[in-house]
Coordinates of C-alpha atoms in Angstrom, one line a residue:
M1 CA -26.5 13.9 -1.3
P2 CA -26.6 14.6 -5.0
G3 CA -29.3 13.1 -7.2
P4 CA -28.9 10.4 -9.8
A5 CA -26.9 11.1 -12.9
Q6 CA -28.9 12.9 -15.5
A7 CA -30.4 10.4 -18.0
P8 CA -31.5 11.1 -21.5
T9 CA -35.2 11.7 -21.9
S10 CA -35.9 10.6 -25.4
S11 CA -34.5 8.3 -28.0
T12 CA -34.1 10.9 -30.7
G13 CA -32.6 13.5 -28.4
A14 CA -30.3 11.0 -26.8
D15 CA -29.1 9.7 -30.1
H16 CA -28.2 13.2 -31.2
A17 CA -26.6 13.9 -27.8
A18 CA -24.5 10.8 -28.1
V19 CA -23.2 11.9 -31.5
V20 CA -22.5 15.4 -30.3
E21 CA -20.7 14.1 -27.3
M22 CA -18.6 11.7 -29.3
L23 CA -17.4 14.5 -31.5
R24 CA -15.3 15.6 -28.6
Y25 CA -13.2 12.5 -29.2
A26 CA -13.2 12.9 -33.0
P27 CA -9.5 13.6 -33.5
V28 CA -8.4 10.3 -32.0
A29 CA -11.5 8.2 -32.6
D30 CA -11.8 9.2 -36.2
E31 CA -8.1 8.6 -36.9
L32 CA -8.3 5.2 -35.4
A33 CA -11.6 4.4 -37.2
Q34 CA -10.1 5.4 -40.5
R35 CA -7.2 3.0 -40.1
F36 CA -9.5 0.1 -39.3
A37 CA -11.9 1.0 -42.2
D38 CA -9.0 1.2 -44.7
A39 CA -8.0 -2.3 -43.6
G40 CA -11.5 -3.5 -44.1
H41 CA -12.5 -3.8 -40.4
R42 CA -15.4 -2.4 -38.4
L43 CA -14.8 -0.3 -35.2
Y44 CA -17.2 0.7 -32.5
L45 CA -16.9 3.0 -29.5
V46 CA -18.6 0.9 -26.8
G47 CA -19.6 0.3 -23.2
G48 CA -18.9 2.8 -20.4
S49 CA -17.6 5.4 -22.9
V50 CA -21.0 5.5 -24.6
R51 CA -23.0 5.3 -21.4
D52 CA -21.1 8.1 -19.7
A53 CA -21.3 10.3 -22.8
L54 CA -25.1 10.0 -22.8
L55 CA -25.1 10.8 -19.1
G56 CA -22.9 13.8 -19.5
R57 CA -20.2 12.3 -17.4
P58 CA -16.5 12.8 -18.2
S59 CA -14.8 9.6 -19.6
P60 CA -11.1 10.0 -20.1
D61 CA -10.5 6.5 -21.4
L62 CA -12.1 5.2 -24.6
D63 CA -13.2 1.5 -25.1
F64 CA -13.6 0.1 -28.6
T65 CA -14.6 -3.2 -30.1
T66 CA -13.9 -4.5 -33.5
D67 CA -14.1 -7.6 -35.8
A68 CA -10.3 -7.4 -36.2
R69 CA -8.4 -10.1 -34.3
P70 CA -5.8 -9.2 -31.7
E71 CA -2.8 -9.6 -33.9
Q72 CA -4.5 -7.4 -36.6
I73 CA -5.3 -4.8 -33.9
Q74 CA -1.6 -4.7 -33.0
R75 CA -0.5 -4.1 -36.5
L76 CA -3.1 -1.4 -37.1
V77 CA -2.1 0.7 -34.0
S78 CA 1.6 0.1 -34.3
G79 CA 3.3 3.2 -35.5
W80 CA 0.2 5.3 -34.9
A81 CA -0.1 5.0 -31.1
E82 CA 2.5 6.5 -28.9
A83 CA 2.5 3.3 -26.8
V84 CA 1.0 -0.1 -27.2
W85 CA 0.6 -2.8 -24.5
D86 CA -0.7 -6.4 -24.8
T87 CA -1.3 -7.4 -21.1
G88 CA -4.9 -8.3 -22.0
I89 CA -4.2 -9.9 -25.4
A90 CA -5.2 -13.3 -24.1
F91 CA -8.7 -11.9 -23.7
G92 CA -8.6 -10.1 -27.1
T93 CA -7.7 -6.7 -25.7
V94 CA -4.9 -4.4 -27.0
G95 CA -4.2 -1.2 -25.1
A96 CA -2.8 2.0 -26.7
A97 CA -2.1 5.6 -25.9
R98 CA -2.5 8.5 -28.3
R99 CA -2.3 12.3 -27.5
G100 CA -2.9 11.8 -23.8
Q101 CA -5.9 9.4 -24.2
T102 CA -5.9 5.8 -23.2
L103 CA -7.6 3.4 -25.6
E104 CA -8.6 -0.2 -25.2
I105 CA -9.5 -2.1 -28.4
T106 CA -11.1 -5.6 -28.0
T107 CA -12.1 -8.1 -30.6
F108 CA -15.8 -9.0 -30.6
R109 CA -16.3 -11.5 -27.9
A110 CA -18.7 -14.5 -27.5
D111 CA -17.4 -15.6 -24.1
A112 CA -18.5 -18.6 -22.0
Y113 CA -17.5 -19.0 -18.4
D114 CA -16.3 -22.2 -16.7
G115 CA -19.0 -22.1 -14.0
V116 CA -16.4 -22.4 -11.2
S117 CA -14.4 -19.2 -11.3
R118 CA -15.2 -16.0 -13.1
N119 CA -12.5 -16.8 -15.8
P120 CA -14.0 -16.6 -19.3
V121 CA -13.3 -19.2 -21.9
V122 CA -12.4 -16.7 -24.7
A123 CA -14.2 -17.1 -28.0
F124 CA -14.1 -14.4 -30.6
G125 CA -17.3 -13.3 -32.2
D126 CA -18.2 -11.8 -35.6
T127 CA -21.0 -9.3 -34.9
I128 CA -21.5 -6.2 -32.7
E129 CA -24.9 -7.6 -31.5
G130 CA -23.3 -10.8 -30.3
D131 CA -20.6 -8.8 -28.5
L132 CA -23.1 -6.5 -26.8
V133 CA -25.4 -9.3 -25.5
R134 CA -22.6 -10.7 -23.4
R135 CA -22.1 -7.5 -21.5
D136 CA -23.2 -7.0 -17.9
F137 CA -26.0 -4.4 -18.2
T138 CA -28.0 -2.9 -21.0
A139 CA -26.6 0.5 -20.0
N140 CA -23.2 -0.8 -21.0
A141 CA -24.5 -2.6 -24.1
M142 CA -24.7 0.4 -26.5
A143 CA -22.2 1.3 -29.2
L144 CA -21.4 4.0 -31.7
S145 CA -20.2 2.8 -35.1
L146 CA -17.1 4.7 -36.4
P147 CA -16.4 6.6 -38.5
D148 CA -20.1 6.9 -39.6
R149 CA -21.4 7.5 -36.0
T150 CA -24.4 5.2 -36.2
F151 CA -25.9 4.5 -32.8
V152 CA -26.3 0.8 -32.0
D153 CA -28.6 -0.2 -29.2
P154 CA -30.1 -3.7 -29.8
Y155 CA -31.0 -4.4 -26.1
G156 CA -32.8 -1.2 -25.0
G157 CA -29.9 0.4 -23.1
L158 CA -31.0 3.9 -24.0
A159 CA -34.5 3.3 -22.6
A160 CA -33.0 1.9 -19.4
L161 CA -30.8 5.0 -19.0
A162 CA -33.9 7.2 -19.5
R163 CA -35.7 5.3 -16.7
G164 CA -32.7 5.1 -14.4
V165 CA -32.9 1.3 -14.3
L166 CA -30.2 -1.4 -14.4
D167 CA -31.2 -4.4 -16.4
T168 CA -29.3 -7.2 -18.2
P169 CA -29.2 -7.8 -22.0
T170 CA -30.0 -11.5 -21.4
D171 CA -31.7 -13.4 -18.5
P172 CA -30.1 -12.1 -15.3
A173 CA -29.6 -15.6 -13.9
T174 CA -27.6 -16.5 -17.0
S175 CA -25.6 -13.3 -16.8
F176 CA -24.8 -13.6 -13.1
G177 CA -24.2 -17.3 -13.4
D178 CA -21.6 -16.7 -16.1
D179 CA -19.8 -14.1 -13.9
P180 CA -21.0 -13.7 -10.3
L181 CA -18.9 -10.5 -9.9
R182 CA -21.7 -8.8 -11.8
L183 CA -23.9 -9.2 -8.7
L184 CA -21.6 -6.8 -6.9
R185 CA -21.2 -4.6 -10.0
A186 CA -25.0 -4.0 -9.9
A187 CA -24.7 -2.6 -6.5
R188 CA -21.6 -0.6 -7.5
F189 CA -23.5 1.0 -10.5
V190 CA -26.4 1.8 -8.2
S191 CA -24.0 3.8 -6.1
Q192 CA -22.2 5.5 -8.9
L193 CA -25.3 6.3 -11.1
G194 CA -28.1 6.5 -8.5
F195 CA -30.1 4.0 -10.6
E196 CA -32.5 1.3 -9.4
V197 CA -32.2 -2.4 -10.4
A198 CA -34.9 -4.0 -12.4
P199 CA -37.2 -6.3 -10.4
R200 CA -35.9 -9.4 -12.2
V201 CA -32.4 -8.3 -11.5
R202 CA -33.1 -7.9 -7.8
E203 CA -34.7 -11.3 -7.7
A204 CA -31.7 -12.9 -9.4
M205 CA -29.3 -11.1 -7.1
T206 CA -31.2 -12.4 -4.0
A207 CA -31.3 -16.0 -5.3
M208 CA -27.7 -16.1 -6.4
A209 CA -25.9 -14.0 -3.8
P210 CA -24.0 -17.0 -2.3
Q211 CA -22.3 -17.4 -5.7
L212 CA -20.3 -14.3 -5.0
A213 CA -18.1 -16.4 -2.8
R214 CA -16.6 -17.8 -6.0
I215 CA -14.9 -14.5 -6.7
T216 CA -11.4 -13.7 -5.4
A217 CA -11.2 -11.3 -2.5
E218 CA -9.1 -8.9 -4.6
R219 CA -11.8 -8.5 -7.2
V220 CA -14.5 -8.1 -4.6
Q221 CA -12.5 -5.5 -2.8
A222 CA -12.1 -3.5 -6.0
E223 CA -15.8 -3.4 -6.7
L224 CA -16.7 -2.6 -3.0
S225 CA -14.2 0.3 -3.0
K226 CA -15.7 1.7 -6.2
L227 CA -19.2 1.4 -4.6
L228 CA -18.1 3.2 -1.5
L229 CA -16.5 6.0 -3.5
G230 CA -19.6 6.5 -5.6
A231 CA -22.0 9.4 -5.3
H232 CA -24.7 7.2 -3.6
P233 CA -22.9 4.6 -1.5
R234 CA -25.9 4.2 0.9
R235 CA -28.0 3.0 -2.0
G236 CA -25.4 0.5 -2.9
I237 CA -24.9 -0.8 0.6
E238 CA -28.7 -1.1 1.1
L239 CA -29.0 -3.2 -2.1
M240 CA -26.2 -5.4 -0.9
V241 CA -27.9 -5.9 2.5
D242 CA -31.4 -6.4 1.0
T243 CA -30.2 -9.0 -1.5
G244 CA -27.8 -10.9 0.8
L245 CA -24.6 -9.8 -1.0
A246 CA -23.4 -8.2 2.2
D247 CA -23.7 -11.5 4.0
V248 CA -20.9 -12.7 1.8
V249 CA -18.8 -9.5 1.5
L250 CA -19.4 -7.6 4.8
P251 CA -21.5 -9.8 7.1
E252 CA -20.8 -7.4 10.0
V253 CA -23.0 -4.7 8.4
P254 CA -26.3 -6.6 8.1
A255 CA -25.6 -8.0 11.6
M256 CA -26.2 -4.5 13.0
R257 CA -29.8 -4.4 11.8
L258 CA -31.2 -6.1 15.0
E259 CA -29.2 -4.0 17.5
I260 CA -30.9 -1.0 19.1
D261 CA -28.3 1.7 19.8
E262 CA -27.7 3.1 23.2
H263 CA -29.6 6.4 22.6
A264 CA -32.8 4.5 21.6
Q265 CA -33.3 7.2 19.0
H266 CA -32.9 5.3 15.8
K267 CA -34.4 2.2 14.1
D268 CA -31.2 0.3 14.7
V269 CA -27.4 0.5 14.6
Y270 CA -27.5 -0.4 10.9
E271 CA -29.6 2.7 10.0
H272 CA -27.5 4.8 12.3
S273 CA -24.3 3.7 10.6
L274 CA -25.6 4.5 7.2
T275 CA -26.6 8.0 8.4
V276 CA -23.1 8.5 9.9
M277 CA -21.6 7.5 6.6
E278 CA -23.7 10.0 4.7
Q279 CA -22.9 12.8 7.2
A280 CA -19.2 11.9 7.0
I281 CA -19.4 12.2 3.2
D282 CA -21.0 15.6 3.6
R283 CA -17.9 16.7 5.5
E284 CA -15.5 15.6 2.8
S285 CA -13.7 18.4 1.0
S286 CA -12.5 18.5 -2.6
D287 CA -9.4 20.2 -1.2
D288 CA -8.6 16.9 0.5
G289 CA -8.6 15.0 -2.8
G290 CA -12.3 14.1 -3.2
P291 CA -14.0 10.9 -1.9
D292 CA -12.2 9.4 1.1
L293 CA -12.3 5.6 1.2
V294 CA -10.8 5.4 4.7
L295 CA -13.3 7.8 6.2
R296 CA -16.2 6.1 4.4
L297 CA -15.2 2.7 5.6
A298 CA -14.6 3.9 9.1
A299 CA -18.0 5.6 9.2
L300 CA -19.8 2.5 7.9
L301 CA -17.9 0.1 10.3
H302 CA -17.5 2.3 13.4
D303 CA -20.2 0.4 15.3
I304 CA -19.8 -3.1 14.1
G305 CA -18.6 -4.1 17.6
K306 CA -22.0 -3.4 19.1
P307 CA -23.8 -6.8 18.4
A308 CA -21.0 -8.6 20.2
T309 CA -21.0 -6.3 23.2
R310 CA -24.8 -5.7 23.6
K311 CA -26.0 -5.9 27.2
V312 CA -29.4 -5.0 28.7
E313 CA -28.7 -3.0 31.9
P314 CA -31.2 -2.5 34.8
G315 CA -34.0 -0.3 33.6
R316 CA -33.9 -1.9 30.2
R317 CA -31.2 0.4 29.1
V318 CA -29.0 -1.1 26.3
S319 CA -25.2 -0.7 26.6
F320 CA -22.3 -1.6 24.3
H321 CA -19.3 -1.3 26.6
H322 CA -16.0 -1.4 24.8
H323 CA -17.6 -1.9 21.4
E324 CA -14.9 0.4 19.9
V325 CA -12.2 -2.0 21.0
V326 CA -14.1 -5.1 19.7
G327 CA -15.1 -3.2 16.5
A328 CA -11.5 -2.2 15.7
K329 CA -10.5 -5.8 15.8
M330 CA -13.4 -6.9 13.7
A331 CA -12.7 -4.1 11.1
R332 CA -9.1 -5.1 10.9
K333 CA -10.0 -8.8 10.4
R334 CA -12.6 -8.1 7.7
L335 CA -10.5 -5.6 5.7
R336 CA -7.5 -8.0 5.8
E337 CA -9.7 -10.8 4.4
L338 CA -10.8 -8.4 1.6
R339 CA -7.1 -7.8 0.8
Y340 CA -7.2 -4.1 1.5
P341 CA -3.7 -2.4 1.7
K342 CA -2.1 -2.5 5.1
Q343 CA -2.3 1.2 5.6
V344 CA -6.0 1.3 4.8
V345 CA -6.7 -1.5 7.3
E346 CA -4.7 0.1 10.1
D347 CA -6.2 3.6 9.5
V348 CA -9.8 2.3 9.5
A349 CA -9.2 0.2 12.6
Q350 CA -7.6 3.1 14.4
L351 CA -10.5 5.4 13.6
V352 CA -13.0 2.8 14.8
F353 CA -11.0 2.4 18.0
L354 CA -10.8 6.2 18.7
H355 CA -14.3 7.2 17.6
L356 CA -15.8 7.0 21.1
R357 CA -13.0 8.6 23.1
F358 CA -14.4 12.1 22.7
H359 CA -17.5 11.2 24.7
G360 CA -15.3 11.4 27.8
Y361 CA -14.6 15.1 27.1
G362 CA -17.9 16.3 28.6
K363 CA -18.0 20.0 28.9
G364 CA -14.2 20.4 28.7
E365 CA -13.1 18.3 31.7
W366 CA -10.1 16.9 29.9
T367 CA -6.7 18.0 31.0
D368 CA -4.2 19.3 28.5
S369 CA -2.5 16.0 28.9
A370 CA -5.7 14.1 27.7
V371 CA -5.9 16.5 24.7
R372 CA -2.3 15.8 23.8
R373 CA -2.9 12.0 24.0
Y374 CA -6.0 12.4 21.8
V375 CA -4.0 14.2 19.1
T376 CA -1.0 11.9 19.4
D377 CA -3.0 8.7 19.2
A378 CA -4.9 10.1 16.1
G379 CA -1.6 11.2 14.5
P380 CA -2.2 11.9 10.8
L381 CA -5.8 10.6 11.1
L382 CA -6.8 13.6 13.3
E383 CA -8.8 15.5 10.6
R384 CA -10.6 12.3 9.6
L385 CA -11.3 11.6 13.3
H386 CA -12.8 15.1 13.7
K387 CA -15.1 14.4 10.7
L388 CA -16.1 10.9 12.0
V389 CA -16.8 12.0 15.6
R390 CA -18.9 15.0 14.4
S391 CA -20.8 12.7 12.0
D392 CA -21.5 10.2 14.8
S393 CA -24.1 12.5 16.2
T394 CA -27.4 11.4 14.8
T395 CA -29.7 12.2 17.7
R396 CA -33.0 13.8 16.9
N397 CA -32.8 16.0 20.0
K398 CA -31.7 19.3 18.5
R399 CA -30.5 20.7 21.8
R400 CA -28.4 17.6 22.5
A401 CA -27.0 17.7 19.0
A402 CA -26.0 21.3 19.2
A403 CA -24.4 20.7 22.6
L404 CA -22.3 17.9 21.2
Q405 CA -21.1 20.1 18.3
R406 CA -20.3 23.0 20.7
S407 CA -18.3 20.6 22.9
Y408 CA -16.3 19.4 19.9
D409 CA -15.8 23.0 18.8
D410 CA -14.2 23.6 22.2
L411 CA -12.0 20.5 21.9
E412 CA -10.8 21.6 18.4
E413 CA -10.0 25.1 19.8
R414 CA -8.0 23.6 22.6
I415 CA -6.1 21.3 20.2
A416 CA -5.3 24.4 18.0
R417 CA -4.1 26.4 21.0
I418 CA -1.9 23.6 22.4
A419 CA -0.6 22.7 19.0
Q420 CA 0.4 26.3 18.4
E421 CA 2.2 26.4 21.7
E422 CA 3.8 22.9 21.6
D423 CA 3.9 21.7 18.0
L424 CA 1.7 18.7 18.7
A425 CA 2.1 17.3 15.2
R426 CA 5.6 16.3 16.2
V427 CA 5.3 15.2 19.8
R428 CA 8.6 13.5 20.7
P429 CA 10.5 13.0 24.0
D430 CA 12.6 15.9 25.0
L431 CA 15.7 13.6 24.7
D432 CA 16.4 11.6 21.6
G433 CA 17.9 8.1 21.5
N434 CA 21.5 9.3 21.3
A435 CA 21.1 11.5 24.4
I436 CA 19.5 8.6 26.3
M437 CA 22.3 6.3 25.5
E438 CA 24.9 8.9 26.4
L439 CA 23.3 9.9 29.7
L440 CA 22.6 6.3 30.8
G441 CA 25.8 4.9 29.4
I442 CA 24.0 2.1 27.6
P443 CA 24.3 0.6 24.1
P444 CA 21.5 0.5 21.4
G445 CA 18.8 -2.0 22.3
P446 CA 15.4 -2.5 23.9
L447 CA 16.3 -0.5 27.0
V448 CA 16.7 2.7 24.9
G449 CA 13.2 2.1 23.5
R450 CA 11.8 1.7 27.0
A451 CA 13.4 4.9 28.2
W452 CA 12.2 6.8 25.0
R453 CA 8.6 5.7 25.6
H454 CA 8.8 6.8 29.2
L455 CA 10.0 10.2 28.2
K456 CA 7.2 10.5 25.6
E457 CA 4.6 9.6 28.2
V458 CA 6.1 12.4 30.5
R459 CA 6.0 14.8 27.5
L460 CA 2.3 14.0 26.9
E461 CA 1.5 14.3 30.6
R462 CA 3.4 17.5 31.5
G463 CA 4.1 19.2 28.2
P464 CA 7.6 20.2 27.0
L465 CA 10.5 19.9 29.5
D466 CA 13.7 21.9 29.3
D467 CA 17.0 19.9 28.9
D468 CA 17.8 19.8 32.7
E469 CA 14.3 18.6 33.6
A470 CA 14.3 15.9 30.9
R471 CA 17.7 14.6 32.1
A472 CA 16.6 14.6 35.7
E473 CA 13.4 12.7 34.8
L474 CA 15.4 10.1 32.8
L475 CA 17.8 9.5 35.7
R476 CA 14.9 9.3 38.2
W477 CA 13.2 6.7 36.0
A478 CA 16.4 4.7 35.6
A479 CA 16.9 4.6 39.4
E480 CA 13.3 3.4 39.9
E481 CA 13.9 0.7 37.3
G482 CA 17.1 -0.4 38.9
I483 CA 19.1 0.6 35.9
E484 CA 22.7 1.6 36.8
S485 CA 23.5 4.7 34.8
E486 CA 26.3 7.2 34.5
G487 CA 24.3 9.5 36.8
T488 CA 23.7 6.9 39.6
R489 CA 27.1 5.1 39.7
G490 CA 29.1 5.8 42.7
G491 CA 26.0 6.5 44.9
T492 CA 25.1 9.7 43.2
E493 CA 21.4 10.3 43.5
P494 CA 19.6 11.9 40.6
Q495 CA 18.2 15.3 41.2
G496 CA 14.7 16.5 40.3

């Protein structure tokens, strides 16, 4: 796993680095700043844009804050920006696009929250210091004055970056009480930046974790996804579990801490699952589009069915029979409650359901039919399933680990061979729906679907059939089912 993001090491060096980094944005930022200055307003580059510049991270979008009110911002960017939108204007934010860069310009804020939801009661402020103190973490409470490029850091954000620590500009209990989503944002930034949280922040997170229940599922899901897609998701998940946030968001994960896995080689199923997630991440490829949310969720949740299926067998051996079936149902339920898209829910649940099937392969005992079913059931998830199954080997027995990898190598080779011979990616019955209706003399309806599924099962079991064999098999099935078909009317017995 990569290390934490590179933090600045000194105040002077970092100040200079910030100015140099911001110069990359000079054409757009300076133009915008000059428009505001000419109108008598102040403009600052702020928040994540400044933080990421100091850390040497790319930041395609630019966030600004200003003493200008929203309607004044609209007038100043109108005619200069190539596009302007006001979807956030109720909260003082005007969006704009200029030469391929997205800009968000927000009036100084002095928000208060209603104490029930996370919805702020918007109040505009008059100073940059008042705006920065209401931000979530000191690392996000720095600004760069434009166009003079004066660095503004009233709450020690630069020092916090240098130490790799997340702290709040004000008392953390006040900050989290105003907006409980910040509890989860802390874990998300730990994942993204590799930082630690300040002791007082950890204490407040632990004490206030139940308040995260005030936040809508959609907002929680967005933060959880960003956490899982970060560079250090294990750190983020561990912080969630240790502070009790996971009890609110993903209670199935901390529930695994007390369950010893069946190999008795790991501290518990929880630790095993975190290791599997890390190993799955190591198998991700930039060619596949970078971080894979479905794979990471499946790796984290693949064993959540174990607590419910735990049984102590004779000889004190612990078993978890059918935990993949139970786990798939649990994963589907939890992800639906978190409002994940339907495809993400079904893909993760299917990977959890299938992750244990390989263990019946042994030393290659599967028939070609079993291999076809494995590929067909995985469908477009096959490559992810390969990565998940390989990652699920965390045994400390090097000989056993090597044997498992060799066995899976053999399975993949067989899949490749059969796929080349039979085009497994598009396994379909040897007769389509039209041919079935014509041969059986039946109209469209459920009976066609039943016949289609039977022929697909035959295709998986026996491999491709030629046309005569497929037709004979369909007639044989129809006769067994008592279905009068064109081929059986008049006492004609189907052949084959």
